[in-house]
Structure formats: C-alpha cells, structure tokens
Coordinates of N, CA, C and O in Angstrom, one line a residue:
M21 N -15.0 -4.3 -13.0 CA -13.7 -3.8 -13.2 C -12.7 -4.6 -12.3 O -11.6 -5.0 -12.8
F22 N -13.0 -4.8 -11.1 CA -12.2 -5.6 -10.2 C -12.8 -7.0 -10.0 O -14.0 -7.1 -10.0
D23 N -11.9 -8.0 -9.8 CA -12.4 -9.4 -9.6 C -13.1 -9.5 -8.3 O -13.0 -8.6 -7.4
L24 N -13.8 -10.6 -8.1 CA -14.6 -10.9 -6.9 C -13.8 -10.9 -5.6 O -14.2 -10.3 -4.6
A25 N -12.6 -11.5 -5.7 CA -11.7 -11.5 -4.5 C -11.4 -10.1 -4.0 O -11.4 -9.8 -2.8
T26 N -11.0 -9.2 -5.0 CA -10.6 -7.9 -4.7 C -11.8 -7.1 -4.1 O -11.7 -6.4 -3.1
R27 N -13.0 -7.2 -4.8 CA -14.2 -6.5 -4.3 C -14.6 -7.0 -2.9 O -15.0 -6.2 -2.1
S28 N -14.5 -8.3 -2.7 CA -14.9 -8.8 -1.4 C -14.0 -8.3 -0.3 O -14.5 -7.9 0.8
L29 N -12.7 -8.3 -0.5 CA -11.7 -7.9 0.5 C -11.9 -6.4 0.7 O -11.8 -5.9 1.9
A30 N -12.1 -5.6 -0.3 CA -12.3 -4.2 -0.2 C -13.6 -3.9 0.6 O -13.6 -3.0 1.5
A31 N -14.6 -4.6 0.3 CA -15.9 -4.4 1.1 C -15.7 -4.8 2.5 O -16.2 -4.1 3.4
E32 N -15.0 -5.9 2.8 CA -14.8 -6.3 4.2 C -14.0 -5.3 4.9 O -14.4 -4.9 6.1
L33 N -13.0 -4.7 4.3 CA -12.2 -3.7 5.0 C -13.0 -2.5 5.2 O -13.0 -1.9 6.3
L34 N -13.8 -2.1 4.3 CA -14.7 -0.9 4.5 C -15.7 -1.1 5.6 O -16.0 -0.2 6.3
N35 N -16.3 -2.3 5.7 CA -17.2 -2.6 6.7 C -16.5 -2.5 8.1 O -17.1 -1.9 9.1
I36 N -15.3 -3.1 8.2 CA -14.6 -3.0 9.5 C -14.3 -1.5 9.8 O -14.4 -1.1 10.9
S37 N -13.8 -0.8 8.8 CA -13.5 0.7 9.0 C -14.7 1.4 9.4 O -14.7 2.3 10.3
R38 N -15.9 1.2 8.8 CA -17.1 1.9 9.2 C -17.5 1.5 10.6 O -17.8 2.4 11.4
E39 N -17.4 0.3 11.0 CA -17.8 -0.1 12.3 C -16.9 0.4 13.4 O -17.3 0.8 14.5
R40 N -15.6 0.6 13.1 CA -14.6 1.1 14.0 C -14.3 2.5 13.9 O -13.5 3.1 14.7
G41 N -14.9 3.2 12.9 CA -14.7 4.7 12.8 C -13.3 5.0 12.3 O -12.7 6.0 12.7
I42 N -12.8 4.2 11.4 CA -11.4 4.3 10.9 C -11.4 4.8 9.5 O -12.1 4.3 8.6
T43 N -10.6 5.9 9.3 CA -10.4 6.4 7.9 C -9.1 5.8 7.3 O -8.2 5.5 8.0
V44 N -9.1 5.6 6.0 CA -7.9 5.1 5.3 C -7.5 5.9 4.2 O -8.2 6.7 3.6
A45 N -6.2 5.7 3.8 CA -5.6 6.4 2.7 C -4.6 5.5 2.0 O -4.2 4.5 2.7
T46 N -4.2 5.7 0.8 CA -3.3 4.9 0.1 C -2.1 5.8 -0.4 O -2.3 6.9 -0.8
V47 N -0.9 5.1 -0.5 CA 0.2 5.7 -1.1 C 0.8 4.7 -2.0 O 1.4 3.7 -1.5
E48 N 0.6 4.8 -3.3 CA 0.9 3.7 -4.2 C 2.0 4.1 -5.3 O 1.9 5.2 -5.8
S49 N 2.9 3.2 -5.5 CA 3.8 3.3 -6.6 C 3.5 2.3 -7.7 O 2.8 2.6 -8.6
C50 N 3.9 1.1 -7.6 CA 3.8 0.1 -8.7 C 2.3 -0.2 -9.0 O 2.0 -0.7 -10.1
T51 N 1.4 0.0 -8.1 CA 0.0 -0.3 -8.3 C -0.7 0.9 -8.9 O -1.9 0.8 -9.4
G52 N -0.1 2.1 -9.0 CA -0.6 3.2 -9.7 C -2.0 3.7 -9.3 O -2.8 4.2 -10.2
G53 N -2.4 3.5 -8.1 CA -3.8 3.9 -7.7 C -4.8 2.8 -7.7 O -6.0 3.1 -7.4
L54 N -4.4 1.6 -8.0 CA -5.4 0.5 -8.0 C -6.0 0.2 -6.7 O -7.2 -0.2 -6.6
V55 N -5.3 0.3 -5.6 CA -5.9 0.0 -4.3 C -7.0 1.0 -4.0 O -8.1 0.7 -3.6
A56 N -6.7 2.3 -4.2 CA -7.7 3.4 -4.0 C -8.9 3.1 -4.9 O -10.0 3.3 -4.6
G57 N -8.6 2.7 -6.2 CA -9.6 2.4 -7.1 C -10.5 1.2 -6.6 O -11.7 1.3 -6.7
A58 N -9.9 0.2 -6.1 CA -10.7 -1.0 -5.5 C -11.6 -0.5 -4.4 O -12.7 -0.9 -4.3
L59 N -11.0 0.3 -3.5 CA -11.8 0.8 -2.4 C -13.0 1.7 -2.8 O -14.1 1.5 -2.3
T60 N -12.7 2.6 -3.7 CA -13.7 3.5 -4.1 C -14.7 2.9 -5.1 O -15.7 3.5 -5.4
A61 N -14.5 1.7 -5.5 CA -15.4 1.0 -6.4 C -16.6 0.5 -5.5 O -17.7 0.1 -6.1
I62 N -16.5 0.5 -4.2 CA -17.5 0.1 -3.3 C -18.4 1.3 -2.9 O -17.8 2.3 -2.4
S63 N -19.7 1.2 -3.1 CA -20.6 2.2 -2.7 C -20.5 2.6 -1.2 O -20.4 1.7 -0.4
G64 N -20.4 3.9 -0.9 CA -20.3 4.3 0.5 C -18.9 4.5 1.0 O -18.7 4.8 2.1
S65 N -17.9 4.2 0.1 CA -16.5 4.3 0.6 C -16.1 5.7 0.9 O -15.1 5.8 1.7
S66 N -16.8 6.7 0.4 CA -16.3 8.1 0.7 C -16.4 8.4 2.2 O -15.7 9.4 2.6
N67 N -17.1 7.7 3.0 CA -17.1 7.9 4.4 C -15.8 7.5 5.1 O -15.4 8.0 6.2
M68 N -15.1 6.5 4.5 CA -13.9 6.0 5.1 C -12.6 6.3 4.3 O -11.5 6.3 4.9
V69 N -12.7 6.4 3.0 CA -11.5 6.6 2.2 C -11.3 8.1 2.0 O -12.1 8.8 1.4
L70 N -10.1 8.6 2.6 CA -9.9 10.0 2.5 C -9.2 10.4 1.2 O -9.3 11.6 0.8
G71 N -8.4 9.5 0.6 CA -7.7 9.8 -0.6 C -6.6 8.9 -0.9 O -6.3 8.0 -0.1
G72 N -5.9 9.1 -2.0 CA -4.8 8.3 -2.3 C -3.7 9.1 -3.1 O -4.1 10.1 -3.8
L73 N -2.5 8.8 -2.9 CA -1.4 9.4 -3.6 C -0.7 8.4 -4.5 O -0.4 7.3 -4.0
V74 N -0.6 8.7 -5.7 CA 0.2 7.9 -6.7 C 1.6 8.5 -6.7 O 1.8 9.6 -7.3
T75 N 2.5 7.8 -6.1 CA 3.9 8.3 -6.0 C 4.8 7.4 -6.8 O 5.7 6.7 -6.3
Y76 N 4.6 7.4 -8.1 CA 5.4 6.5 -9.0 C 6.8 6.9 -9.1 O 7.7 6.0 -9.1
S77 N 7.2 8.1 -9.1 CA 8.6 8.6 -9.2 C 9.1 8.8 -7.8 O 8.4 9.0 -6.9
N78 N 10.5 8.8 -7.8 CA 11.1 9.1 -6.5 C 10.8 10.5 -6.0 O 10.6 10.7 -4.9
E79 N 10.7 11.4 -7.0 CA 10.4 12.8 -6.7 C 9.0 12.9 -6.1 O 8.8 13.7 -5.1
A80 N 8.1 12.2 -6.6 CA 6.7 12.2 -6.1 C 6.7 11.6 -4.7 O 5.9 12.1 -3.8
K81 N 7.4 10.6 -4.4 CA 7.5 10.0 -3.1 C 8.0 11.1 -2.1 O 7.4 11.2 -1.0
T82 N 8.9 11.9 -2.5 CA 9.4 12.9 -1.6 C 8.5 14.1 -1.5 O 8.1 14.5 -0.4
V83 N 8.0 14.6 -2.6 CA 7.1 15.8 -2.6 C 5.7 15.5 -2.0 O 5.2 16.3 -1.2
L84 N 5.1 14.4 -2.4 CA 3.8 14.1 -2.0 C 3.7 13.4 -0.7 O 2.8 13.7 0.1
A85 N 4.5 12.4 -0.4 CA 4.5 11.6 0.8 C 5.5 12.0 1.8 O 5.5 11.5 2.9
G86 N 6.4 12.9 1.5 CA 7.4 13.4 2.5 C 8.5 12.4 2.8 O 9.2 12.5 3.8
V87 N 8.7 11.5 1.8 CA 9.8 10.5 2.0 C 11.2 11.2 1.8 O 11.3 11.9 0.8
P88 N 12.1 11.2 2.8 CA 13.3 11.9 2.6 C 14.1 11.3 1.4 O 14.2 10.1 1.2
A89 N 14.6 12.3 0.5 CA 15.3 11.8 -0.7 C 16.6 11.0 -0.3 O 16.9 10.1 -1.0
E90 N 17.2 11.3 0.8 CA 18.3 10.6 1.3 C 18.0 9.1 1.6 O 18.8 8.2 1.4
L91 N 16.8 8.9 2.1 CA 16.3 7.5 2.4 C 16.2 6.7 1.1 O 16.6 5.6 1.1
I92 N 15.7 7.4 0.1 CA 15.6 6.7 -1.2 C 17.0 6.4 -1.8 O 17.2 5.3 -2.3
R93 N 17.9 7.4 -1.7 CA 19.2 7.2 -2.2 C 19.9 6.1 -1.5 O 20.7 5.3 -2.1
Q94 N 19.7 6.0 -0.2 CA 20.4 5.0 0.7 C 19.9 3.6 0.5 O 20.7 2.7 0.4
H95 N 18.6 3.4 0.4 CA 18.0 2.1 0.4 C 17.3 1.7 -1.0 O 17.0 0.6 -1.2
G96 N 17.1 2.7 -1.8 CA 16.3 2.5 -3.1 C 14.9 2.6 -2.8 O 14.4 2.4 -1.7
A97 N 14.1 2.9 -3.9 CA 12.7 3.2 -3.7 C 11.9 1.9 -3.3 O 10.9 2.0 -2.6
V98 N 12.4 0.8 -3.7 CA 11.8 -0.5 -3.4 C 12.5 -1.1 -2.2 O 13.5 -1.8 -2.4
S99 N 12.1 -0.7 -1.0 CA 12.8 -1.1 0.2 C 11.8 -1.0 1.4 O 10.8 -0.2 1.3
E100 N 12.1 -1.7 2.4 CA 11.3 -1.6 3.7 C 11.3 -0.1 4.2 O 10.2 0.4 4.5
P101 N 12.5 0.5 4.4 CA 12.4 1.9 5.0 C 11.6 2.8 4.1 O 10.9 3.7 4.7
V102 N 11.7 2.8 2.8 CA 10.9 3.7 2.0 C 9.4 3.4 2.1 O 8.6 4.3 2.2
S103 N 9.1 2.1 2.1 CA 7.6 1.7 2.2 C 7.1 2.2 3.5 O 6.0 2.8 3.6
R104 N 7.8 2.1 4.6 CA 7.4 2.6 5.9 C 7.2 4.1 5.8 O 6.2 4.7 6.3
A105 N 8.2 4.8 5.3 CA 8.1 6.3 5.2 C 7.0 6.8 4.3 O 6.3 7.8 4.6
M106 N 6.7 6.0 3.3 CA 5.5 6.4 2.4 C 4.2 6.3 3.2 O 3.4 7.2 3.1
A107 N 4.0 5.2 3.9 CA 2.8 5.0 4.7 C 2.7 6.0 5.8 O 1.6 6.6 5.9
E108 N 3.8 6.3 6.5 CA 3.7 7.3 7.6 C 3.5 8.7 7.0 O 2.7 9.4 7.6
G109 N 4.2 9.0 6.0 CA 4.0 10.3 5.4 C 2.6 10.5 4.8 O 2.0 11.6 4.9
G110 N 2.1 9.5 4.1 CA 0.8 9.6 3.5 C -0.3 9.7 4.6 O -1.3 10.5 4.4
R111 N -0.2 9.0 5.7 CA -1.1 9.1 6.8 C -1.2 10.5 7.3 O -2.2 11.1 7.6
E112 N 0.0 11.1 7.5 CA 0.1 12.4 8.1 C -0.5 13.4 7.1 O -1.3 14.3 7.5
R113 N -0.1 13.3 5.8 CA -0.5 14.3 4.8 C -2.0 14.3 4.5 O -2.6 15.3 4.2
L114 N -2.6 13.1 4.6 CA -4.0 12.9 4.3 C -4.9 12.9 5.6 O -6.1 12.8 5.5
S115 N -4.2 13.0 6.7 CA -4.9 13.0 8.0 C -5.9 11.8 8.2 O -7.0 11.9 8.7
S116 N -5.4 10.6 7.8 CA -6.2 9.4 7.9 C -5.7 8.6 9.2 O -4.6 8.8 9.6
R117 N -6.5 7.8 9.6 CA -6.1 6.9 10.8 C -5.2 5.8 10.3 O -4.2 5.5 11.0
L118 N -5.4 5.3 9.1 CA -4.6 4.3 8.5 C -4.1 4.7 7.1 O -4.9 5.3 6.4
A119 N -2.9 4.3 6.8 CA -2.5 4.5 5.4 C -1.6 3.3 5.0 O -0.8 2.8 5.8
V120 N -1.9 2.8 3.8 CA -1.1 1.7 3.3 C -0.2 2.2 2.2 O -0.6 3.1 1.4
S121 N 1.0 1.6 2.0 CA 1.9 2.0 0.9 C 2.3 0.7 0.2 O 2.4 -0.4 0.8
I122 N 2.6 0.9 -1.1 CA 3.0 -0.2 -1.9 C 4.2 0.4 -2.8 O 4.0 1.4 -3.5
T123 N 5.3 -0.3 -2.8 CA 6.4 0.1 -3.7 C 7.1 -1.2 -4.2 O 7.4 -2.1 -3.3
G124 N 7.2 -1.4 -5.5 CA 7.8 -2.7 -6.0 C 8.2 -2.6 -7.4 O 8.1 -1.6 -8.0
I125 N 8.5 -3.8 -7.9 CA 9.0 -3.9 -9.3 C 8.0 -4.8 -10.0 O 8.1 -6.1 -9.8
A126 N 7.1 -4.3 -10.8 CA 6.1 -5.1 -11.5 C 6.6 -5.6 -12.8 O 6.0 -6.6 -13.3
G127 N 7.7 -5.1 -13.3 CA 8.3 -5.6 -14.5 C 7.6 -5.2 -15.8 O 6.7 -4.4 -15.7
P128 N 7.9 -5.8 -16.9 CA 8.9 -6.8 -17.0 C 10.3 -6.4 -16.9 O 11.2 -7.2 -16.7
D129 N 10.6 -5.1 -17.0 CA 11.9 -4.5 -16.8 C 12.1 -4.0 -15.4 O 11.2 -3.9 -14.6
G130 N 13.4 -3.6 -15.1 CA 13.7 -2.9 -13.9 C 14.2 -3.8 -12.7 O 14.6 -3.3 -11.7
G131 N 14.2 -5.1 -12.9 CA 14.6 -6.0 -11.8 C 16.1 -6.1 -11.8 O 16.8 -5.8 -12.8
S132 N 16.6 -6.6 -10.7 CA 18.1 -6.9 -10.6 C 18.2 -8.2 -9.8 O 17.2 -8.7 -9.3
E133 N 19.4 -8.7 -9.6 CA 19.6 -9.9 -8.8 C 19.1 -9.6 -7.3 O 18.5 -10.5 -6.7
E134 N 19.5 -8.5 -6.8 CA 19.1 -8.1 -5.4 C 17.7 -7.8 -5.3 O 17.0 -8.1 -4.3
K135 N 17.1 -7.1 -6.3 CA 15.7 -6.7 -6.3 C 15.0 -7.1 -7.6 O 14.9 -6.4 -8.5
P136 N 14.6 -8.4 -7.6 CA 14.0 -9.0 -8.8 C 12.6 -8.5 -9.1 O 11.9 -8.0 -8.3
V137 N 12.2 -8.6 -10.4 CA 10.8 -8.4 -10.8 C 10.0 -9.2 -9.9 O 10.2 -10.4 -9.6
G138 N 8.9 -8.6 -9.3 CA 8.0 -9.3 -8.4 C 8.2 -9.0 -7.0 O 7.4 -9.4 -6.1
L139 N 9.3 -8.3 -6.7 CA 9.6 -7.8 -5.3 C 8.7 -6.6 -5.0 O 8.8 -5.6 -5.7
V140 N 7.9 -6.7 -3.9 CA 7.0 -5.6 -3.5 C 7.1 -5.5 -2.0 O 7.0 -6.5 -1.3
H141 N 7.2 -4.2 -1.6 CA 7.2 -3.9 -0.1 C 5.9 -3.2 0.2 O 5.4 -2.3 -0.6
F142 N 5.3 -3.6 1.3 CA 4.0 -3.0 1.7 C 4.2 -2.5 3.2 O 4.9 -3.1 3.9
A143 N 3.6 -1.4 3.5 CA 3.6 -0.9 4.9 C 2.2 -0.3 5.2 O 1.5 0.2 4.3
C144 N 1.8 -0.4 6.5 CA 0.6 0.2 6.9 C 0.8 1.0 8.2 O 1.3 0.3 9.2
A145 N 0.6 2.3 8.2 CA 0.9 3.1 9.4 C -0.4 3.5 10.1 O -1.4 3.8 9.4
D146 N -0.4 3.5 11.4 CA -1.6 3.9 12.2 C -1.3 5.0 13.2 O -2.2 5.4 14.0
G147 N -0.1 5.6 13.1 CA 0.3 6.7 14.0 C 1.0 6.2 15.2 O 1.8 7.0 15.8
T148 N 0.9 4.9 15.6 CA 1.7 4.4 16.7 C 2.6 3.2 16.3 O 3.6 2.9 16.9
R149 N 2.2 2.6 15.2 CA 3.0 1.5 14.7 C 2.9 1.5 13.2 O 2.0 2.0 12.6
T150 N 3.9 0.9 12.6 CA 3.9 0.7 11.1 C 4.2 -0.8 10.8 O 5.3 -1.2 11.1
L151 N 3.2 -1.5 10.3 CA 3.4 -2.9 9.9 C 4.1 -2.9 8.5 O 3.9 -2.0 7.7
H152 N 4.8 -4.0 8.3 CA 5.5 -4.1 7.0 C 5.4 -5.6 6.5 O 5.4 -6.5 7.3
R153 N 5.3 -5.7 5.2 CA 5.3 -7.0 4.6 C 6.2 -6.9 3.3 O 6.1 -5.9 2.6
Q154 N 6.9 -7.9 3.0 CA 7.6 -8.0 1.8 C 7.2 -9.3 1.1 O 7.0 -10.3 1.7
K155 N 6.9 -9.1 -0.2 CA 6.5 -10.3 -1.0 C 7.4 -10.4 -2.2 O 7.8 -9.4 -2.8
R156 N 7.6 -11.6 -2.6 CA 8.4 -11.9 -3.8 C 7.4 -12.7 -4.7 O 7.4 -14.0 -4.6
F157 N 6.7 -12.1 -5.5 CA 5.7 -12.7 -6.4 C 6.3 -13.5 -7.6 O 5.6 -14.3 -8.2
G158 N 7.5 -13.2 -7.9 CA 8.1 -13.8 -9.1 C 7.7 -13.0 -10.3 O 6.9 -12.2 -10.3
A159 N 8.3 -13.4 -11.4 CA 8.0 -12.8 -12.7 C 6.8 -13.4 -13.3 O 6.8 -14.1 -14.3
Q160 N 5.6 -13.1 -12.7 CA 4.3 -13.6 -13.2 C 3.7 -12.7 -14.2 O 2.6 -13.0 -14.7
G161 N 4.3 -11.6 -14.6 CA 3.7 -10.7 -15.5 C 3.2 -9.5 -14.7 O 2.8 -9.6 -13.6
R162 N 3.3 -8.3 -15.3 CA 3.0 -7.0 -14.7 C 1.6 -7.0 -14.1 O 1.4 -6.6 -13.0
D163 N 0.6 -7.4 -14.9 CA -0.8 -7.3 -14.5 C -1.0 -8.2 -13.2 O -1.7 -7.8 -12.3
E164 N -0.4 -9.4 -13.2 CA -0.6 -10.3 -12.1 C 0.1 -9.8 -10.9 O -0.5 -9.9 -9.7
I165 N 1.3 -9.3 -11.0 CA 2.0 -8.7 -9.8 C 1.2 -7.6 -9.2 O 1.0 -7.5 -8.0
R166 N 0.6 -6.7 -10.1 CA -0.2 -5.6 -9.6 C -1.4 -6.1 -8.9 O -1.9 -5.6 -7.9
R167 N -2.1 -7.1 -9.5 CA -3.3 -7.7 -8.9 C -3.1 -8.3 -7.6 O -3.8 -8.0 -6.6
L168 N -2.0 -9.0 -7.5 CA -1.7 -9.7 -6.2 C -1.3 -8.6 -5.2 O -1.5 -8.7 -4.0
S169 N -0.6 -7.5 -5.6 CA -0.2 -6.5 -4.7 C -1.4 -5.7 -4.2 O -1.5 -5.3 -3.0
V170 N -2.5 -5.5 -5.0 CA -3.7 -4.9 -4.5 C -4.3 -5.8 -3.4 O -4.7 -5.3 -2.3
L171 N -4.4 -7.1 -3.6 CA -5.0 -8.0 -2.6 C -4.1 -7.9 -1.3 O -4.7 -7.9 -0.2
E172 N -2.8 -7.9 -1.4 CA -2.0 -7.9 -0.3 C -2.1 -6.6 0.5 O -2.2 -6.6 1.7
A173 N -2.2 -5.5 -0.2 CA -2.4 -4.2 0.5 C -3.7 -4.1 1.2 O -3.8 -3.6 2.3
L174 N -4.8 -4.6 0.6 CA -6.1 -4.6 1.2 C -6.1 -5.5 2.4 O -6.7 -5.2 3.5
D175 N -5.4 -6.6 2.4 CA -5.3 -7.5 3.5 C -4.5 -6.9 4.6 O -4.9 -7.0 5.8
L176 N -3.5 -6.2 4.3 CA -2.7 -5.5 5.4 C -3.5 -4.4 6.0 O -3.5 -4.3 7.3
L177 N -4.2 -3.7 5.2 CA -5.1 -2.7 5.8 C -6.2 -3.3 6.7 O -6.5 -2.8 7.8
R178 N -6.7 -4.4 6.3 CA -7.8 -5.2 7.0 C -7.2 -5.6 8.4 O -7.8 -5.4 9.4
Q179 N -6.0 -6.2 8.3 CA -5.3 -6.6 9.6 C -5.1 -5.4 10.5 O -5.4 -5.5 11.7
A180 N -4.6 -4.3 10.0 CA -4.4 -3.2 10.8 C -5.7 -2.6 11.4 O -5.7 -2.2 12.6
A181 N -6.7 -2.6 10.6 CA -8.0 -2.1 11.1 C -8.6 -2.9 12.2 O -9.2 -2.4 13.1
L182 N -8.4 -4.2 12.1 CA -8.9 -5.1 13.1 C -8.1 -5.1 14.4 O -8.6 -5.3 15.5
T183 N -6.8 -4.6 14.4 CA -6.0 -4.7 15.6 C -5.6 -3.3 16.1 O -4.9 -3.2 17.1
I184 N -6.1 -2.3 15.5 CA -5.8 -0.9 15.9 C -6.4 -0.6 17.3 O -7.5 -1.1 17.6
E185 N -5.7 0.1 18.1 CA -6.2 0.4 19.4 C -7.0 1.7 19.4 O -6.9 2.6 18.7

C-alpha cells in the first residue's frame, strides 16, 4: 500500500520510538490519516502509536484538536499558528509524548496567490517545544503532494524523537 521510502521511514521512526519509549500521535488535515496509516502498516506499531485525528474541516480542528476558532479565523487553517495548535492539542488530547500535524492545500482547487496549491505546514509537539516546517511542493498533483507530505511528517517526527529530552 505504501511505497518503500514511506515504509522505511515509518519503520525507522517506530524503532527509535520503541528504543526511547516514546509514544506518537497524528493530527492530519490534507493527508486525511495517511501518516497514521503508514505508521500502523508496520507490525508492532500499536506499542508506540496512540492514535490519530483526521481534522479535515475547521470545525474538526477546533472540536477534536482544540484549535481555537479565532486562531483559524485570524490566520487561516493553512498556517504556522494553526499547525502548531493542532500538534499541541492532539498531543494533549491523545496523551502522547509526540504529535505531528499536517495542514495544507493539496489541490487541485483551493489555492490562492498567498497560499498556493502545494503549501503545507507541519508541526511536531513534545510538550516543551513545537517544531515547525513549511513546504511549498508546487502544483504536482494531489496524490504527489499528499505522498510528499507523509514523508515530511514522518521525517519531522523522526527528528523530534531523536532530539527529545
């Protein structure tokens, strides 16, 4: 189901998490649960993966991940502040050590000059810090943007798991 690069990165992250006793969770918008799917495709993942939230709508971001509606109104759902709030809220709600969030515009519709198709924000919260990445993948097609976003989210989780105190 997932390509070799995705499976390898997911397995590496889970090995690091297992060795360090770290639990993970996901809060996903444009990827629709694919990061959680990639992680749970690996046998034994249930020891480290606590769950995932698919927060595709703004209302779901607020209800499920605790993102303040005013933050979404002020910055838009595809923004650094919202991605940070998604990761922090998901980590708290799922009681995980790490949580990654993804919010972006996979297209082909929905982009603007300010926020074009292919813009994706990622955040990873560990309770003391929240890392953020922004990627502009360009209009490569919905499937490719989502695939690249899964890889980026797994890599961000891996980085956080390696450097967590």
